[in-house]
């Protein structure tokens, strides 16, 4: 394998909500082609780091670079970076007034000016990949949670991003729908996609991740490959956390 | 009501279009034939049929022009009220506060009588003055209806749109506005129907609209029951048709099939 190249680099990133400091001097990097799983208790800052990477939540200090370019408020570079960084949300956030097909084609048509017919064709390829090509003309409310989340993944993939961010993608799903979403993500990882996944699915972390980060009170408390991480947790806090998640 | 007439296998869009077209045709027919239908009625309606129908046309025209301007004004004011600039928010808040806190009749009289004094040379004819006052009035109410719609669109929708790399313009026009508009539609229709009826206040500055016509005829013929009933029924006809049009629009936006 070639030398891993860092695609996203965070350097001493801090972020506070009022007096509550959510990120404390977080420094790390995410390499191209790697799947990183971030775990930790709620409120430990893991989602905030994801949201800071595409500036849905601007950080207070430190720097984040995507593809070597700092993430700032500059609308032009920010828009370009967001096209390179796909995001999947806990609550799916599909556009309720648009059909499945239009949800997926909106960004390519508006940003890349892809003609509608071509955009539809590409969307159908993506929908087939997530197993939903028969639902292209339905509206989000007609789909189950798992189906909606798979559409949301297809929507993010439509811009052909370099990296995909997943913010607790299965936390809002009924248990029987979790697997269908994880299957799609597993398939993506197998295809070599760079992924950063915030999740509580320990099985997924163990099986798919190249690297597991443990967040605790706004800091990265542990950073190891999954085998080492789960077999030899750095300290008791982590061991207790993994035990509670009871995979 | 009209929507239920169409065949079951028609799509939402076809039904909506069919309703829109037929309601508009009915509206035009009603206005064109009102004079002829009324002319068959006995005294005092028959001989004054043309005056009634001209009055109804003026009322509808007044409503359509003020309604369109008011919609634009309301959208602008709603955006200003939710804008990032404090000055802009303040101006929009002031406008809504003043308009909603004063009677429409006073506003109409003010535009017609006081404005020419304040701004020399700005002598608006009665119809134009009524349009200005009615537009400003309905604009303030529309602003609050649209603002309610804008605020009701979940944050996750804009976040998802921004995360896709969409610019501000597209986030607003492709994602936020269509959903906000759908939510705002019922109160906007209420405002429009209220406007159609409130346009009768333009009678105070001499606009010859439906109410003015009816009042003149009843005082000339001493037959208030027949004339005022005709006026009321004509308003009812106009508001019913307007409601049909708005139902068709609402139905088209209702992709979730929630209002059956």
Short mmCIF file of C-alpha atoms in Angstrom, two decimals:
data_model
loop_
_atom_site.label_atom_id
_atom_site.label_comp_id
_atom_site.label_asym_id
_atom_site.label_seq_id
_atom_site.Cartn_x
_atom_site.Cartn_y
_atom_site.Cartn_z
CA UNK A 1 0.00 0.00 0.00
CA UNK A 2 1.12 3.53 -0.71
CA UNK A 3 1.91 6.00 2.03
CA UNK A 4 -1.36 7.20 3.63
CA UNK A 5 -2.07 10.85 2.86
CA UNK A 6 -3.96 12.94 5.40
CA UNK A 7 -7.04 14.44 3.74
CA UNK A 8 -8.61 16.16 6.73
CA UNK A 9 -6.36 17.61 9.42
CA UNK A 10 -7.56 19.12 12.70
CA UNK A 11 -5.04 21.12 14.68
CA UNK A 12 -5.79 22.24 18.25
CA UNK A 13 -9.50 22.76 17.51
CA UNK A 14 -11.58 24.33 20.30
CA UNK A 15 -15.29 24.98 20.46
CA UNK A 16 -17.55 26.19 23.26
CA UNK A 17 -21.28 26.53 23.58
CA UNK A 18 -21.56 29.32 26.13
CA UNK A 19 -19.44 28.28 29.08
CA UNK A 20 -19.51 24.61 28.11
CA UNK A 21 -16.35 23.64 26.24
CA UNK A 22 -17.25 20.86 23.79
CA UNK A 23 -13.91 20.52 21.96
CA UNK A 24 -10.63 21.02 23.81
CA UNK A 25 -7.55 21.27 21.64
CA UNK A 26 -8.50 18.40 19.38
CA UNK A 27 -5.70 17.46 16.98
CA UNK A 28 -5.92 14.53 14.60
CA UNK A 29 -5.99 13.68 10.92
CA UNK A 30 -8.05 11.45 8.66
CA UNK A 31 -6.29 9.67 5.81
CA UNK A 32 -7.61 9.04 2.34
CA UNK A 33 -9.23 5.63 2.05
CA UNK A 34 -9.46 5.08 5.80
CA UNK A 35 -12.59 4.36 7.80
CA UNK A 36 -12.49 6.07 11.18
CA UNK A 37 -15.13 5.33 13.76
CA UNK A 38 -15.62 7.84 16.56
CA UNK A 39 -17.28 6.66 19.75
CA UNK A 40 -17.90 8.24 23.12
CA UNK A 41 -20.66 9.31 25.47
CA UNK A 42 -23.20 11.86 24.25
CA UNK A 43 -21.97 15.40 24.75
CA UNK A 44 -18.33 14.32 24.43
CA UNK A 45 -17.87 16.43 21.29
CA UNK A 46 -17.83 13.75 18.60
CA UNK A 47 -20.72 15.16 16.58
CA UNK A 48 -19.41 18.67 17.02
CA UNK A 49 -16.11 17.70 15.41
CA UNK A 50 -17.97 16.30 12.38
CA UNK A 51 -20.09 19.41 12.13
CA UNK A 52 -17.00 21.62 12.43
CA UNK A 53 -15.37 19.83 9.49
CA UNK A 54 -18.02 21.16 7.09
CA UNK A 55 -18.61 24.26 9.14
CA UNK A 56 -22.19 23.67 10.17
CA UNK A 57 -20.73 24.51 13.58
CA UNK A 58 -17.85 27.01 13.21
CA UNK A 59 -15.00 26.25 15.61
CA UNK A 60 -13.64 28.96 17.90
CA UNK A 61 -9.89 28.43 17.51
CA UNK A 62 -7.39 26.07 15.92
CA UNK A 63 -7.50 25.05 12.27
CA UNK A 64 -9.19 22.37 10.23
CA UNK A 65 -7.98 21.75 6.68
CA UNK A 66 -9.78 19.74 4.02
CA UNK A 67 -7.53 18.74 1.13
CA UNK A 68 -4.93 21.17 2.42
CA UNK A 69 -7.27 24.18 2.41
CA UNK A 70 -8.35 25.69 5.75
CA UNK A 71 -12.07 25.57 6.55
CA UNK A 72 -13.21 29.19 6.91
CA UNK A 73 -16.29 31.29 6.25
CA UNK A 74 -15.13 32.21 2.76
CA UNK A 75 -18.22 31.21 0.76
CA UNK A 76 -16.37 30.09 -2.36
CA UNK A 77 -13.87 27.68 -0.79
CA UNK A 78 -16.44 26.54 1.77
CA UNK A 79 -18.91 25.59 -0.95
CA UNK A 80 -16.18 23.70 -2.78
CA UNK A 81 -15.17 21.87 0.40
CA UNK A 82 -18.74 20.95 1.16
CA UNK A 83 -19.02 19.38 -2.29
CA UNK A 84 -16.01 17.21 -1.42
CA UNK A 85 -17.40 16.26 1.98
CA UNK A 86 -20.68 14.34 2.02
CA UNK A 87 -22.70 14.31 5.21
CA UNK A 88 -25.36 11.95 6.55
CA UNK A 89 -27.44 13.07 9.53
CA UNK A 90 -29.05 11.25 12.41
CA UNK A 91 -32.48 12.58 11.43
CA UNK A 92 -31.99 11.91 7.67
CA UNK A 93 -33.09 15.46 6.79
CA UNK A 94 -34.46 14.52 3.38
CA UNK A 95 -36.25 17.38 1.63
CA UNK A 96 -39.89 16.57 2.32
CA UNK A 97 -41.32 18.48 -0.63
CA UNK A 98 -39.16 16.66 -3.20
CA UNK A 99 -39.37 13.11 -4.52
CA UNK A 100 -36.55 10.67 -3.80
CA UNK A 101 -35.12 11.30 -7.26
CA UNK A 102 -35.27 15.09 -6.88
CA UNK A 103 -33.67 14.88 -3.45
CA UNK A 104 -30.66 13.20 -5.04
CA UNK A 105 -30.44 15.29 -8.21
CA UNK A 106 -30.91 18.73 -6.61
CA UNK A 107 -27.27 19.37 -5.71
CA UNK A 108 -25.70 18.04 -8.97
CA UNK A 109 -28.19 20.00 -11.05
CA UNK A 110 -27.74 23.24 -9.15
CA UNK A 111 -24.02 23.10 -8.42
CA UNK A 112 -22.56 21.10 -11.28
CA UNK A 113 -25.28 22.20 -13.72
CA UNK A 114 -25.80 18.59 -14.73
CA UNK A 115 -28.72 18.32 -17.19
CA UNK A 116 -31.80 16.78 -15.60
CA UNK A 117 -31.80 13.61 -17.74
CA UNK A 118 -28.16 12.88 -16.96
CA UNK A 119 -28.63 13.67 -13.27
CA UNK A 120 -31.61 11.31 -13.14
CA UNK A 121 -29.55 8.56 -14.75
CA UNK A 122 -26.75 8.99 -12.20
CA UNK A 123 -29.30 9.08 -9.39
CA UNK A 124 -30.80 5.79 -10.56
CA UNK A 125 -27.35 4.17 -10.46
CA UNK A 126 -26.94 5.37 -6.87
CA UNK A 127 -30.43 4.25 -5.92
CA UNK A 128 -29.71 0.78 -7.31
CA UNK A 129 -26.57 0.76 -5.17
CA UNK A 130 -28.57 1.39 -2.01
CA UNK A 131 -31.30 -0.98 -3.20
CA UNK A 132 -34.06 1.59 -3.65
CA UNK A 133 -34.39 2.04 -7.42
CA UNK A 134 -38.05 1.03 -7.26
CA UNK A 135 -38.80 3.90 -4.91
CA UNK A 136 -37.37 6.71 -7.06
CA UNK A 137 -40.68 8.52 -7.51
CA UNK A 138 -41.91 8.23 -3.95
CA UNK A 139 -41.78 11.02 -1.41
CA UNK A 140 -39.73 10.71 1.80
CA UNK A 141 -42.81 10.31 4.01
CA UNK A 142 -43.73 7.15 2.10
CA UNK A 143 -40.47 5.44 3.10
CA UNK A 144 -39.38 3.71 6.29
CA UNK A 145 -36.61 5.23 8.39
CA UNK A 146 -34.02 2.83 7.05
CA UNK A 147 -35.03 3.56 3.48
CA UNK A 148 -34.91 7.30 4.12
CA UNK A 149 -31.40 7.01 5.52
CA UNK A 150 -30.27 5.03 2.49
CA UNK A 151 -31.69 7.75 0.24
CA UNK A 152 -29.81 10.31 2.34
CA UNK A 153 -26.60 8.37 1.73
CA UNK A 154 -27.32 8.28 -2.02
CA UNK A 155 -28.02 12.01 -1.93
CA UNK A 156 -24.65 12.70 -0.32
CA UNK A 157 -22.89 10.40 -2.81
CA UNK A 158 -24.46 12.24 -5.77
CA UNK A 159 -21.86 14.99 -5.49
CA UNK A 160 -19.12 12.31 -5.71
CA UNK A 161 -17.46 13.45 -2.46
CA UNK A 162 -13.91 12.53 -1.41
CA UNK A 163 -15.02 11.73 2.12
CA UNK A 164 -18.29 10.84 3.83
CA UNK A 165 -19.23 11.98 7.33
CA UNK A 166 -21.85 9.96 9.20
CA UNK A 167 -23.37 11.58 12.29
CA UNK A 168 -24.99 8.73 14.25
CA UNK A 169 -26.68 7.42 11.09
CA UNK A 170 -28.54 4.58 12.83
CA UNK A 171 -29.43 6.18 16.16
CA UNK A 172 -32.91 7.28 15.06
CA UNK A 173 -33.80 3.92 13.50
CA UNK A 174 -35.85 0.99 14.72
CA UNK A 175 -33.54 -1.94 15.52
CA UNK A 176 -34.64 -4.00 12.51
CA UNK A 177 -33.65 -1.20 10.14
CA UNK A 178 -30.17 -0.64 11.49
CA UNK A 179 -28.62 -3.48 9.50
CA UNK A 180 -29.83 -2.33 6.08
CA UNK A 181 -28.12 1.02 6.63
CA UNK A 182 -24.95 -0.53 8.03
CA UNK A 183 -24.84 -2.87 5.00
CA UNK A 184 -24.79 0.11 2.65
CA UNK A 185 -22.03 1.73 4.70
CA UNK A 186 -20.03 -1.50 4.75
CA UNK A 187 -20.33 -1.66 0.96
CA UNK A 188 -19.08 1.92 0.71
CA UNK A 189 -16.09 1.16 2.93
CA UNK A 190 -15.27 -1.89 0.84
CA UNK A 191 -15.26 0.38 -2.23
CA UNK A 192 -12.46 2.41 -0.68
CA UNK A 193 -14.45 5.47 0.45
CA UNK A 194 -12.87 7.65 3.11
CA UNK A 195 -15.33 7.66 5.98
CA UNK A 196 -15.66 9.24 9.41
CA UNK A 197 -18.46 7.60 11.34
CA UNK A 198 -19.85 8.70 14.69
CA UNK A 199 -21.80 5.73 15.99
CA UNK A 200 -22.72 3.52 18.92
CA UNK A 201 -22.58 0.37 16.76
CA UNK A 202 -19.59 -1.42 18.28
CA UNK A 203 -19.95 -4.37 15.91
CA UNK A 204 -19.62 -2.07 12.93
CA UNK A 205 -16.57 -0.39 14.47
CA UNK A 206 -14.88 -3.70 15.16
CA UNK A 207 -15.55 -5.09 11.70
CA UNK A 208 -15.24 -2.13 9.32
CA UNK A 209 -13.06 0.52 10.99
CA UNK A 210 -9.39 0.98 10.27
CA UNK A 211 -9.15 3.13 13.35
CA UNK A 212 -11.29 3.89 16.39
CA UNK A 213 -11.26 7.21 18.26
CA UNK A 214 -12.71 7.52 21.74
CA UNK A 215 -13.94 10.98 22.72
CA UNK A 216 -14.17 11.94 26.36
CA UNK A 217 -15.07 15.44 27.59
CA UNK A 218 -14.01 17.16 24.40
CA UNK A 219 -10.70 15.33 24.02
CA UNK A 220 -9.55 12.33 22.05
CA UNK A 221 -8.90 9.95 24.93
CA UNK A 222 -7.83 6.97 22.86
CA UNK A 223 -6.86 6.36 19.23
CA UNK A 224 -6.13 2.80 18.07
CA UNK A 225 -6.91 0.17 15.43
CA UNK A 226 -10.12 -1.69 16.34
CA UNK A 227 -8.43 -4.92 17.43
CA UNK A 228 -6.17 -3.13 19.88
CA UNK A 229 -8.95 -0.76 20.91
CA UNK A 230 -11.47 -3.40 21.88
CA UNK A 231 -9.07 -6.02 23.25
CA UNK A 232 -6.98 -3.62 25.24
CA UNK A 233 -8.89 -0.45 26.04
CA UNK A 234 -6.55 2.28 27.25
CA UNK A 235 -8.25 2.78 30.58
CA UNK A 236 -11.22 1.83 32.73
CA UNK A 237 -13.49 4.56 31.43
CA UNK A 238 -13.27 3.17 27.94
CA UNK A 239 -13.65 -0.39 29.15
CA UNK A 240 -16.77 0.62 31.05
CA UNK A 241 -18.15 2.44 27.99
CA UNK A 242 -17.60 -0.54 25.69
CA UNK A 243 -19.15 -2.78 28.34
CA UNK A 244 -22.25 -0.58 28.53
CA UNK A 245 -22.65 -0.59 24.74
CA UNK A 246 -22.50 -4.37 25.15
CA UNK A 247 -22.04 -5.47 21.55
CA UNK B 1 -65.12 21.13 -3.60
CA UNK B 2 -64.09 21.33 -7.24
CA UNK B 3 -61.15 19.00 -6.60
CA UNK B 4 -63.50 16.13 -5.77
CA UNK B 5 -65.07 16.33 -9.23
CA UNK B 6 -62.14 14.91 -11.17
CA UNK B 7 -61.63 11.22 -12.00
CA UNK B 8 -59.79 9.17 -9.41
CA UNK B 9 -56.98 8.02 -11.66
CA UNK B 10 -55.84 11.59 -12.37
CA UNK B 11 -52.59 12.65 -10.79
CA UNK B 12 -52.38 15.33 -8.14
CA UNK B 13 -51.01 17.79 -10.65
CA UNK B 14 -53.72 17.10 -13.23
CA UNK B 15 -56.46 17.57 -10.66
CA UNK B 16 -54.86 20.73 -9.37
CA UNK B 17 -54.53 22.12 -12.90
CA UNK B 18 -58.09 21.16 -13.79
CA UNK B 19 -59.38 22.89 -10.66
CA UNK B 20 -57.28 25.98 -11.28
CA UNK B 21 -58.37 26.31 -14.89
CA UNK B 22 -62.05 25.72 -14.18
CA UNK B 23 -62.09 28.10 -11.22
CA UNK B 24 -60.43 30.79 -13.33
CA UNK B 25 -62.86 30.20 -16.20
CA UNK B 26 -65.76 30.36 -13.76
CA UNK B 27 -64.36 33.61 -12.37
CA UNK B 28 -64.13 35.21 -15.80
CA UNK B 29 -67.57 33.88 -16.75
CA UNK B 30 -69.09 35.14 -13.51
CA UNK B 31 -67.72 38.63 -14.11
CA UNK B 32 -68.71 38.66 -17.78
CA UNK B 33 -72.21 37.34 -17.23
CA UNK B 34 -72.98 39.02 -13.90
CA UNK B 35 -74.45 42.07 -15.63
CA UNK B 36 -76.65 39.96 -17.91
CA UNK B 37 -77.88 37.67 -15.16
CA UNK B 38 -78.70 40.59 -12.88
CA UNK B 39 -80.51 42.43 -15.69
CA UNK B 40 -83.20 39.72 -15.62
CA UNK B 41 -84.00 40.58 -12.01
CA UNK B 42 -86.83 42.99 -11.16
CA UNK B 43 -86.47 46.53 -9.85
CA UNK B 44 -84.19 47.85 -8.42
CA UNK B 45 -81.50 45.35 -9.51
CA UNK B 46 -82.37 44.87 -13.19
CA UNK B 47 -82.02 48.48 -14.36
CA UNK B 48 -78.75 48.87 -12.40
CA UNK B 49 -77.22 45.55 -13.45
CA UNK B 50 -74.37 47.15 -15.38
CA UNK B 51 -73.43 49.32 -12.38
CA UNK B 52 -73.30 46.23 -10.15
CA UNK B 53 -71.12 44.30 -12.55
CA UNK B 54 -68.76 47.26 -13.04
CA UNK B 55 -68.52 47.54 -9.25
CA UNK B 56 -67.71 43.84 -8.91
CA UNK B 57 -64.99 44.18 -11.55
CA UNK B 58 -63.48 47.12 -9.70
CA UNK B 59 -63.55 45.18 -6.42
CA UNK B 60 -61.83 42.18 -7.97
CA UNK B 61 -59.27 44.32 -9.76
CA UNK B 62 -58.53 46.25 -6.57
CA UNK B 63 -58.07 42.95 -4.74
CA UNK B 64 -55.88 41.32 -7.37
CA UNK B 65 -53.51 44.29 -7.71
CA UNK B 66 -53.24 44.92 -3.94
CA UNK B 67 -53.01 41.19 -3.29
CA UNK B 68 -50.06 40.74 -5.67
CA UNK B 69 -48.21 43.78 -4.40
CA UNK B 70 -49.04 42.72 -0.84
CA UNK B 71 -47.60 39.26 -1.44
CA UNK B 72 -44.32 40.72 -2.70
CA UNK B 73 -44.27 43.20 0.17
CA UNK B 74 -45.07 40.51 2.70
CA UNK B 75 -42.30 38.24 1.42
CA UNK B 76 -39.84 41.12 1.57
CA UNK B 77 -40.90 42.14 5.07
CA UNK B 78 -40.79 38.52 6.32
CA UNK B 79 -37.26 38.13 4.94
CA UNK B 80 -36.26 41.44 6.48
CA UNK B 81 -37.66 40.39 9.84
CA UNK B 82 -35.59 37.21 9.79
CA UNK B 83 -32.50 38.91 8.31
CA UNK B 84 -29.12 39.15 9.98
CA UNK B 85 -28.93 42.94 9.85
CA UNK B 86 -30.46 44.51 12.91
CA UNK B 87 -31.47 47.68 11.04
CA UNK B 88 -33.42 45.67 8.49
CA UNK B 89 -35.20 43.67 11.20
CA UNK B 90 -36.05 46.89 12.97
CA UNK B 91 -37.52 48.56 9.86
CA UNK B 92 -39.69 45.52 9.08
CA UNK B 93 -40.80 45.25 12.71
CA UNK B 94 -41.76 48.94 12.72
CA UNK B 95 -43.78 48.58 9.50
CA UNK B 96 -45.71 45.58 10.81
CA UNK B 97 -46.27 47.23 14.18
CA UNK B 98 -47.70 50.43 12.66
CA UNK B 99 -49.90 48.74 10.07
CA UNK B 100 -51.36 46.12 12.37
CA UNK B 101 -51.91 48.64 15.13
CA UNK B 102 -53.99 51.12 13.14
CA UNK B 103 -57.39 50.75 11.44
CA UNK B 104 -57.41 50.09 7.70
CA UNK B 105 -59.93 52.91 7.20
CA UNK B 106 -57.50 55.37 8.77
CA UNK B 107 -54.72 54.08 6.51
CA UNK B 108 -56.85 54.54 3.40
CA UNK B 109 -57.87 58.06 4.43
CA UNK B 110 -54.25 58.86 5.31
CA UNK B 111 -52.88 57.82 1.92
CA UNK B 112 -55.59 59.73 0.09
CA UNK B 113 -55.77 62.95 2.15
CA UNK B 114 -52.62 63.25 4.25
CA UNK B 115 -49.97 61.94 1.88
CA UNK B 116 -50.42 64.76 -0.69
CA UNK B 117 -49.87 67.24 2.12
CA UNK B 118 -46.76 65.45 3.40
CA UNK B 119 -45.31 64.89 -0.06
CA UNK B 120 -46.38 67.81 -2.27
CA UNK B 121 -47.13 66.73 -5.82
CA UNK B 122 -48.06 63.20 -4.85
CA UNK B 123 -51.74 63.44 -5.66
CA UNK B 124 -52.85 59.87 -6.10
CA UNK B 125 -56.19 59.20 -7.82
CA UNK B 126 -58.68 57.38 -5.61
CA UNK B 127 -58.07 53.92 -7.07
CA UNK B 128 -54.28 54.20 -6.80
CA UNK B 129 -54.53 55.49 -3.23
CA UNK B 130 -56.73 52.54 -2.31
CA UNK B 131 -54.24 50.13 -3.91
CA UNK B 132 -51.34 51.66 -1.95
CA UNK B 133 -53.19 51.51 1.37
CA UNK B 134 -54.58 47.99 0.83
CA UNK B 135 -51.21 46.64 -0.35
CA UNK B 136 -49.42 48.06 2.67
CA UNK B 137 -52.09 46.64 4.93
CA UNK B 138 -52.24 43.12 3.55
CA UNK B 139 -48.43 43.11 3.19
CA UNK B 140 -48.00 43.45 6.96
CA UNK B 141 -50.33 40.54 7.66
CA UNK B 142 -48.74 38.44 4.88
CA UNK B 143 -45.31 39.13 6.38
CA UNK B 144 -46.28 37.44 9.62
CA UNK B 145 -47.87 34.50 7.81
CA UNK B 146 -44.75 33.98 5.70
CA UNK B 147 -42.44 34.45 8.67
CA UNK B 148 -44.36 31.75 10.53
CA UNK B 149 -43.78 29.46 7.53
CA UNK B 150 -40.07 30.28 7.37
CA UNK B 151 -39.64 29.55 11.07
CA UNK B 152 -41.54 26.28 10.79
CA UNK B 153 -39.07 24.73 8.33
CA UNK B 154 -36.82 22.51 10.47
CA UNK B 155 -33.18 23.54 10.89
CA UNK B 156 -32.08 20.15 9.60
CA UNK B 157 -33.40 21.04 6.15
CA UNK B 158 -31.11 24.04 5.75
CA UNK B 159 -28.22 22.14 7.30
CA UNK B 160 -28.64 19.28 4.84
CA UNK B 161 -28.83 21.72 1.94
CA UNK B 162 -25.74 23.61 3.08
CA UNK B 163 -23.85 20.39 3.70
CA UNK B 164 -24.50 19.43 0.07
CA UNK B 165 -22.64 22.57 -0.98
CA UNK B 166 -25.69 24.53 -2.13
CA UNK B 167 -25.25 28.29 -2.02
CA UNK B 168 -27.46 30.65 -0.05
CA UNK B 169 -29.70 31.39 -3.02
CA UNK B 170 -30.44 27.73 -3.74
CA UNK B 171 -30.79 26.81 -0.08
CA UNK B 172 -33.53 29.41 0.13
CA UNK B 173 -35.34 29.00 -3.17
CA UNK B 174 -35.06 25.21 -3.57
CA UNK B 175 -35.37 24.03 0.00
CA UNK B 176 -36.68 26.61 2.48
CA UNK B 177 -39.14 28.70 0.49
CA UNK B 178 -41.23 25.89 -1.08
CA UNK B 179 -41.75 24.31 2.33
CA UNK B 180 -42.39 27.64 4.06
CA UNK B 181 -44.83 28.64 1.33
CA UNK B 182 -46.83 25.47 1.79
CA UNK B 183 -47.15 26.17 5.51
CA UNK B 184 -48.00 29.84 4.91
CA UNK B 185 -50.62 29.16 2.26
CA UNK B 186 -53.75 28.79 4.45
CA UNK B 187 -53.14 32.03 6.39
CA UNK B 188 -52.19 33.81 3.15
CA UNK B 189 -55.50 32.75 1.63
CA UNK B 190 -57.33 34.03 4.71
CA UNK B 191 -55.57 37.35 4.25
CA UNK B 192 -56.51 37.44 0.58
CA UNK B 193 -60.17 36.72 1.24
CA UNK B 194 -60.15 39.33 4.02
CA UNK B 195 -58.61 41.77 1.53
CA UNK B 196 -61.40 41.14 -0.97
CA UNK B 197 -63.93 42.11 1.65
CA UNK B 198 -61.87 44.92 3.17
CA UNK B 199 -61.51 46.53 -0.25
CA UNK B 200 -65.05 47.77 0.42
CA UNK B 201 -63.51 50.40 2.69
CA UNK B 202 -62.11 52.09 -0.43
CA UNK B 203 -65.64 53.41 -0.74
CA UNK B 204 -64.70 56.03 1.86
CA UNK B 205 -62.48 57.85 -0.64
CA UNK B 206 -64.92 57.49 -3.50
CA UNK B 207 -63.72 54.41 -5.35
CA UNK B 208 -66.76 53.07 -7.19
CA UNK B 209 -66.50 49.46 -6.10
CA UNK B 210 -69.21 46.97 -5.28
CA UNK B 211 -70.19 48.28 -1.84
CA UNK B 212 -70.22 51.86 -3.06
CA UNK B 213 -72.47 50.91 -5.97
CA UNK B 214 -74.85 49.03 -3.69
CA UNK B 215 -75.01 51.87 -1.22
CA UNK B 216 -75.71 54.46 -3.89
CA UNK B 217 -78.49 52.39 -5.39
CA UNK B 218 -80.13 51.58 -2.07
CA UNK B 219 -80.20 55.23 -1.07
CA UNK B 220 -81.58 56.26 -4.44
CA UNK B 221 -84.27 53.56 -4.61
CA UNK B 222 -85.04 53.11 -0.89
CA UNK B 223 -84.83 49.34 -1.35
CA UNK B 224 -82.00 48.28 0.99
CA UNK B 225 -82.92 44.58 1.23
CA UNK B 226 -82.70 43.78 -2.46
CA UNK B 227 -79.62 45.89 -3.19
CA UNK B 228 -77.55 44.92 -0.17
CA UNK B 229 -78.46 41.25 -0.62
CA UNK B 230 -77.22 41.44 -4.20
CA UNK B 231 -73.99 43.02 -2.96
CA UNK B 232 -73.51 40.35 -0.31
CA UNK B 233 -74.24 37.48 -2.71
CA UNK B 234 -71.78 38.90 -5.24
CA UNK B 235 -69.05 39.04 -2.56
CA UNK B 236 -69.89 35.48 -1.59
CA UNK B 237 -69.57 34.38 -5.21
CA UNK B 238 -66.17 36.06 -5.56
CA UNK B 239 -64.77 34.71 -2.27
CA UNK B 240 -66.00 31.19 -3.10
CA UNK B 241 -64.18 31.22 -6.43
CA UNK B 242 -61.02 32.63 -4.83
CA UNK B 243 -61.14 29.83 -2.25
CA UNK B 244 -61.42 27.24 -5.04
CA UNK B 245 -58.30 28.62 -6.72
CA UNK B 246 -56.35 28.58 -3.47
CA UNK B 247 -57.55 25.05 -2.66
CA UNK B 248 -56.14 23.91 -5.99
CA UNK B 249 -52.77 25.45 -5.19
CA UNK B 250 -52.77 24.01 -1.69
CA UNK B 251 -53.64 20.58 -3.08
CA UNK B 252 -50.71 20.68 -5.48
CA UNK B 253 -48.22 21.44 -2.72
CA UNK B 254 -49.68 18.84 -0.39
CA UNK B 255 -47.42 15.98 -1.50
CA UNK B 256 -47.87 14.30 1.86
CA UNK B 257 -51.62 14.01 1.29
CA UNK B 258 -52.38 15.40 4.73
CA UNK B 259 -55.41 17.56 3.98
CA UNK B 260 -58.11 15.28 2.72
#
